[in-house]
PDB file of C-alpha atoms in Angstrom:
ATOM      1  CA  MET A   1      -5.761   7.920  12.710  1.00 92.00           C
ATOM      2  CA  ILE A   2      -7.748   4.777  12.487  1.00 94.00           C
ATOM      3  CA  VAL A   3      -7.088   3.436   8.604  1.00 94.00           C
ATOM      4  CA  CYS A   4      -9.191   0.098   9.069  1.00 92.00           C
ATOM      5  CA  SER A   5     -12.021   0.445  11.159  1.00 93.00           C
ATOM      6  CA  CYS A   6     -13.015  -3.490  10.934  1.00 92.00           C
ATOM      7  CA  ASN A   7      -9.790  -4.299  12.664  1.00 94.00           C
ATOM      8  CA  VAL A   8      -9.136  -1.058  14.259  1.00 95.00           C
ATOM      9  CA  ILE A   9      -5.729  -0.558  12.524  1.00 96.00           C
ATOM     10  CA  SER A  10      -4.075   2.872  12.817  1.00 97.00           C
ATOM     11  CA  ARG A  11      -1.967   4.523  10.162  1.00 97.00           C
ATOM     12  CA  SER A  12       1.179   4.252  12.210  1.00 97.00           C
ATOM     13  CA  GLU A  13       0.625   0.693  12.654  1.00 97.00           C
ATOM     14  CA  ILE A  14       0.492   0.250   8.899  1.00 97.00           C
ATOM     15  CA  GLU A  15       3.302   2.465   8.273  1.00 98.00           C
ATOM     16  CA  GLU A  16       5.570   0.677  10.684  1.00 98.00           C
ATOM     17  CA  THR A  17       4.541  -2.669   8.860  1.00 98.00           C
ATOM     18  CA  ILE A  18       5.605  -1.431   5.688  1.00 97.00           C
ATOM     19  CA  THR A  19       8.736   0.095   6.689  1.00 97.00           C
ATOM     20  CA  GLY A  20       9.544  -3.375   8.229  1.00 97.00           C
ATOM     21  CA  PHE A  21       9.104  -5.003   4.924  1.00 97.00           C
ATOM     22  CA  LEU A  22      11.392  -2.323   3.172  1.00 96.00           C
ATOM     23  CA  ARG A  23      14.143  -2.779   5.652  1.00 96.00           C
ATOM     24  CA  ARG A  24      14.304  -6.432   4.718  1.00 96.00           C
ATOM     25  CA  ASP A  25      13.957  -5.736   0.883  1.00 94.00           C
ATOM     26  CA  PRO A  26      14.078  -2.050  -0.074  1.00 91.00           C
ATOM     27  CA  TRP A  27      12.650  -3.084  -3.502  1.00 87.00           C
ATOM     28  CA  ALA A  28       9.880  -5.152  -2.390  1.00 85.00           C
ATOM     29  CA  ILE A  29       6.335  -4.454  -3.751  1.00 84.00           C
ATOM     30  CA  VAL A  30       4.340  -4.464  -0.671  1.00 90.00           C
ATOM     31  CA  THR A  31       0.424  -5.373  -0.804  1.00 88.00           C
ATOM     32  CA  PRO A  32      -2.296  -4.827   1.490  1.00 90.00           C
ATOM     33  CA  GLY A  33      -2.453  -8.761   1.903  1.00 90.00           C
ATOM     34  CA  MET A  34       1.220  -8.812   3.205  1.00 93.00           C
ATOM     35  CA  VAL A  35       0.691  -5.909   5.444  1.00 95.00           C
ATOM     36  CA  TYR A  36      -2.498  -7.491   7.096  1.00 95.00           C
ATOM     37  CA  HIS A  37      -0.815 -10.832   7.164  1.00 95.00           C
ATOM     38  CA  ALA A  38       2.152  -9.274   8.984  1.00 97.00           C
ATOM     39  CA  MET A  39      -0.273  -7.956  11.551  1.00 96.00           C
ATOM     40  CA  GLN A  40      -1.987 -11.092  11.969  1.00 96.00           C
ATOM     41  CA  LYS A  41      -5.247  -9.579  10.697  1.00 95.00           C
ATOM     42  CA  ARG A  42      -7.558 -10.102   7.467  1.00 91.00           C
ATOM     43  CA  GLY A  43      -9.358  -7.618   5.411  1.00 86.00           C
ATOM     44  CA  LYS A  44     -13.095  -7.808   6.281  1.00 88.00           C
ATOM     45  CA  CYS A  45     -14.988  -5.495   4.066  1.00 86.00           C
ATOM     46  CA  CYS A  46     -11.617  -4.365   2.430  1.00 83.00           C
ATOM     47  CA  GLY A  47     -12.972  -0.798   1.993  1.00 87.00           C
ATOM     48  CA  CYS A  48      -9.698   0.397   3.505  1.00 89.00           C
ATOM     49  CA  PHE A  49      -7.351  -1.480   1.103  1.00 88.00           C
ATOM     50  CA  PRO A  50      -7.209   1.612  -1.237  1.00 87.00           C
ATOM     51  CA  ASN A  51      -5.959   3.820   1.611  1.00 91.00           C
ATOM     52  CA  VAL A  52      -3.525   1.114   2.632  1.00 92.00           C
ATOM     53  CA  VAL A  53      -1.994   1.151  -1.089  1.00 88.00           C
ATOM     54  CA  GLY A  54      -1.885   4.926  -0.881  1.00 89.00           C
ATOM     55  CA  LEU A  55       0.135   4.573   2.322  1.00 94.00           C
ATOM     56  CA  ILE A  56       2.300   1.824   0.575  1.00 92.00           C
ATOM     57  CA  VAL A  57       3.235   4.386  -1.904  1.00 89.00           C
ATOM     58  CA  GLU A  58       3.963   7.214   0.470  1.00 92.00           C
ATOM     59  CA  VAL A  59       5.830   5.135   2.852  1.00 95.00           C
ATOM     60  CA  THR A  60       7.906   3.452   0.075  1.00 91.00           C
ATOM     61  CA  GLU A  61       8.600   6.670  -1.598  1.00 87.00           C
ATOM     62  CA  ALA A  62       9.530   8.383   1.831  1.00 92.00           C
ATOM     63  CA  TYR A  63      11.586   5.371   2.947  1.00 92.00           C
ATOM     64  CA  HIS A  64      13.536   5.523  -0.181  1.00 89.00           C
ATOM     65  CA  ARG A  65      14.398   9.427   0.023  1.00 86.00           C
ATOM     66  CA  GLU A  66      15.332   8.573   3.535  1.00 90.00           C
ATOM     67  CA  ILE A  67      18.128   5.922   2.397  1.00 88.00           C
ATOM     68  CA  GLU A  68      18.968   8.306  -0.583  1.00 84.00           C
ATOM     69  CA  THR A  69      18.300   5.959  -3.222  1.00 81.00           C
ATOM     70  CA  PRO A  70      18.820   7.909  -6.645  1.00 83.00           C
ATOM     71  CA  SER A  71      15.911   9.914  -7.743  1.00 79.00           C
ATOM     72  CA  ASP A  72      15.616   8.147 -10.981  1.00 79.00           C
ATOM     73  CA  ARG A  73      15.162   4.895  -9.294  1.00 80.00           C
ATOM     74  CA  VAL A  74      12.518   6.148  -6.886  1.00 75.00           C
ATOM     75  CA  VAL A  75      10.590   7.712  -9.298  1.00 76.00           C
ATOM     76  CA  GLN A  76      10.573   4.354 -11.305  1.00 81.00           C
ATOM     77  CA  LEU A  77       9.338   2.391  -8.244  1.00 77.00           C
ATOM     78  CA  VAL A  78       6.876   5.002  -7.210  1.00 76.00           C
ATOM     79  CA  SER A  79       5.438   5.111 -10.614  1.00 81.00           C
ATOM     80  CA  ARG A  80       4.961   1.159 -10.680  1.00 79.00           C
ATOM     81  CA  LEU A  81       3.324   1.332  -7.301  1.00 77.00           C
ATOM     82  CA  ARG A  82       1.043   4.076  -8.133  1.00 79.00           C
ATOM     83  CA  SER A  83       0.115   2.584 -11.596  1.00 81.00           C
ATOM     84  CA  GLU A  84      -0.937  -0.673  -9.623  1.00 76.00           C
ATOM     85  CA  HIS A  85      -2.913   1.445  -7.354  1.00 75.00           C
ATOM     86  CA  GLU A  86      -4.841   2.983 -10.080  1.00 80.00           C
ATOM     87  CA  ARG A  87      -5.294  -0.291 -11.776  1.00 80.00           C
ATOM     88  CA  HIS A  88      -6.952  -1.753  -8.560  1.00 75.00           C
ATOM     89  CA  GLU A  89      -9.036   0.856  -8.077  1.00 79.00           C
ATOM     90  CA  MET A  90     -10.431   0.762 -11.666  1.00 83.00           C
ATOM     91  CA  LEU A  91     -11.162  -2.877 -11.123  1.00 80.00           C
ATOM     92  CA  ARG A  92     -12.533  -2.038  -7.586  1.00 75.00           C
ATOM     93  CA  ARG A  93     -14.707   0.529  -8.924  1.00 82.00           C
ATOM     94  CA  LEU A  94     -15.940  -1.943 -12.010  1.00 85.00           C
ATOM     95  CA  ALA A  95     -16.902  -4.598  -9.624  1.00 80.00           C
ATOM     96  CA  LYS A  96     -18.818  -2.364  -7.516  1.00 80.00           C
ATOM     97  CA  ALA A  97     -20.770  -0.954 -10.386  1.00 86.00           C
ATOM     98  CA  ARG A  98     -21.559  -4.865 -11.542  1.00 85.00           C
ATOM     99  CA  ARG A  99     -22.857  -5.427  -8.275  1.00 81.00           C
ATOM    100  CA  GLY A 100     -25.325  -2.556  -8.461  1.00 77.00           C
ATOM    101  CA  GLY A 101     -23.369   0.247  -6.358  1.00 59.00           C
ATOM    102  CA  VAL A 102     -22.351   3.570  -7.724  1.00 57.00           C
ATOM    103  CA  ALA A 103     -20.642   3.644 -11.277  1.00 51.00           C
ATOM    104  CA  ALA A 104     -17.084   4.369 -11.996  1.00 51.00           C
TER     105      ALA A 104
END
């Protein structure tokens, strides 16, 4: 499935990139910018970034379950990631509303 149509990036490519970061540092807070930079791409319209953040949360949670990180630590990390995702989504909606787009 294509996640970023501007750069034609698939879900599996993004998942592989995120997993690569987690293999180097399981506690890294991966961002869409880090993912795109690692793939030598740039966000163009950035409409896919919310979906990329969602993938980061999913892949991070699955990775930690796979390496058998204690559940309480996984919950804390995923909670932080989801909180950041929600915060960025709110800011994105507010910015769009200010530009005259659909209100939050």
